[in-house]
Coordinates of C-alpha atoms in Angstrom, one line a residue:
X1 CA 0.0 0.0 0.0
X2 CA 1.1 3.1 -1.2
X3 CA 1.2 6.4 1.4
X4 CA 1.7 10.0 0.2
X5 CA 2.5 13.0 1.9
X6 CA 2.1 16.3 1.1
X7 CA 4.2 19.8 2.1
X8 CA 4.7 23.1 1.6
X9 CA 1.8 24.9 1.8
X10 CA 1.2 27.9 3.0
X11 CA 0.3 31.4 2.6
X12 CA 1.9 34.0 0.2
X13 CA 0.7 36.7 -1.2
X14 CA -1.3 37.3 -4.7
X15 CA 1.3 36.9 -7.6
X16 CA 3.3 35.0 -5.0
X17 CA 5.0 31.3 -6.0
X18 CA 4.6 28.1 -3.7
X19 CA 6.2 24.7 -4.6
X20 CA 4.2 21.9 -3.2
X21 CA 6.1 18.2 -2.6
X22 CA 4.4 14.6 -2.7
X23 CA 6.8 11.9 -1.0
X24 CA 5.5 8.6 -1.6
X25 CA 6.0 5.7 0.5
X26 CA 5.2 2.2 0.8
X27 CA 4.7 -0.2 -2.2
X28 CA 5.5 2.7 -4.6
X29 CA 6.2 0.6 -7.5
X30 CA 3.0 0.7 -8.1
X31 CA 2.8 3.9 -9.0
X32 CA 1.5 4.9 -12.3
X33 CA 0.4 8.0 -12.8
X34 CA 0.7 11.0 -9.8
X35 CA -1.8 13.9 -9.7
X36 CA -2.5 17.0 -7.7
X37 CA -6.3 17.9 -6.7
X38 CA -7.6 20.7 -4.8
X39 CA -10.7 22.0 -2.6
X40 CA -11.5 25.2 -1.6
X41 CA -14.5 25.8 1.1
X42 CA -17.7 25.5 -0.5
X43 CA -16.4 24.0 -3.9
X44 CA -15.9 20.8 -5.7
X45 CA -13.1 18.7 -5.6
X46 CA -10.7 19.9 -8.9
X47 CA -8.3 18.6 -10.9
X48 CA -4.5 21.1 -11.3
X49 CA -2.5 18.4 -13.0
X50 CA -1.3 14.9 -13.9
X51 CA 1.7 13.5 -14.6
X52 CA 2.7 10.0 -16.2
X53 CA 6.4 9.7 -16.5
X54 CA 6.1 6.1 -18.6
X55 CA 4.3 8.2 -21.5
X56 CA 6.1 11.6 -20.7
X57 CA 2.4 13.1 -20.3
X58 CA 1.3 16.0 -18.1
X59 CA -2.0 17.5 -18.0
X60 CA -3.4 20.7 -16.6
X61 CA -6.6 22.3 -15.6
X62 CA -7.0 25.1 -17.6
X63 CA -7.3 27.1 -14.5
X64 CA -3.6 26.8 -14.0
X65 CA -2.1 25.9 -17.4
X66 CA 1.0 28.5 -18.0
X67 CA 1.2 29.3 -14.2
X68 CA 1.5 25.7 -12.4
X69 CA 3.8 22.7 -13.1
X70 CA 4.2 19.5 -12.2
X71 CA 7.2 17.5 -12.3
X72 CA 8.2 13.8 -10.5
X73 CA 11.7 12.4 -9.2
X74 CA 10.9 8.7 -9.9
X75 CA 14.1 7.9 -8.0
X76 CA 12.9 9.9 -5.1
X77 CA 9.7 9.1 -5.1
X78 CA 8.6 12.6 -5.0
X79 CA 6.2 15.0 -6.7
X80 CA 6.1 18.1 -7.1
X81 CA 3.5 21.0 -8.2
X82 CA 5.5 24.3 -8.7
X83 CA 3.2 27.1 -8.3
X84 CA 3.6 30.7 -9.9
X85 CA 1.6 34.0 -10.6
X86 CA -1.1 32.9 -7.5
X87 CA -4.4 33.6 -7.4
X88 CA -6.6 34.5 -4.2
X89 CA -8.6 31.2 -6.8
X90 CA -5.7 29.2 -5.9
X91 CA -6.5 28.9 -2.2
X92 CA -7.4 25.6 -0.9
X93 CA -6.7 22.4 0.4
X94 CA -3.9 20.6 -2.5
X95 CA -4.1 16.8 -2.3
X96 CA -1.1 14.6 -3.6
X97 CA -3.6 11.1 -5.3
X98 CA -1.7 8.5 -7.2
X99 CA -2.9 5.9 -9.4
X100 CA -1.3 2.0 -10.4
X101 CA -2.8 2.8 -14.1
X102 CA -1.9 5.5 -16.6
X103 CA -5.1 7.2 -16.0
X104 CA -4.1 11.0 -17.1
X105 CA -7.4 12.3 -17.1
X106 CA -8.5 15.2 -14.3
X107 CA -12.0 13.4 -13.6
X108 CA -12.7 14.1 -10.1
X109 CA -14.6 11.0 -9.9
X110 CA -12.4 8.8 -11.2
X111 CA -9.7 9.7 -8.7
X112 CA -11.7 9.0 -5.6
X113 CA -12.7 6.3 -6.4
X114 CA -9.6 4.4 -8.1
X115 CA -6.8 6.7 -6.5
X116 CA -5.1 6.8 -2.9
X117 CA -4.9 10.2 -1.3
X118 CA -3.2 12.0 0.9
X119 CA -4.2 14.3 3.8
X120 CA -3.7 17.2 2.2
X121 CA -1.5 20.6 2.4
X122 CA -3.4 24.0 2.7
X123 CA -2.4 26.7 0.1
X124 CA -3.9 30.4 1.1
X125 CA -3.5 32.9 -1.4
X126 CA -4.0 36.2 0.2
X127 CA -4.7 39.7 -1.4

């Protein structure tokens, strides 16, 4: 069983950079693809990125595409979600979920169910 944890949230200011890590731990070589999810107060669950090292793919919310990126250190066993140009949007509760498939899609739903979360590092993006 895989278990991730997540760190370096915090709060910055708007236009501010974070850089958010995923260490994974456990039976990580079953880790396929690694994603980052977030939740602000009153909102749905939404994706900010994918990334599946095997196929070289990353995906992005549009939300964040140009201002957010994700990178992994297979030998590590780290993720990581650098953050730029933030957005009082941005605030929120980032979850580190990882998958044994290839899955590379940002359905909410999919990830729930099928992926194994974290607990979670609060980002607070103040203007």
């Amino acid at each position: 069983q895989v278990k991730l944890m997540e760190s370096g949230g915090g709060s910055v200011e708007t236009g501010g950079s974070l850089t958010l890590t995923c260490e994974a731990s456990g039976n990580t070589v079953d880790v396929g693809s690694m994603a980052w999810f977030r939740q602000a107060p009153g909102k749905e669950r939404e994706g900010v990125a994918i990334i599946n090292k095997a196929y070289g793919r990353t995906v992005y919310a549009d939300s964040v595409r140009g201002r957010f990126t994700i990178s992994q250190d297979s030998a590590e066993k780290k993720a990581y979600l650098q953050m730029g140009s933030l957005k009082s949007e941005d605030s929120g509760m980032y979850y580190c979920v990882v998958t044994k498939t290839n899955f590379t899609a940002l359905q909410s739903s999919w990830w729930s169910r099928f992926g194994t979360w974290g607990q979670g590092t609060q980002v607070t993006v103040a203007t």
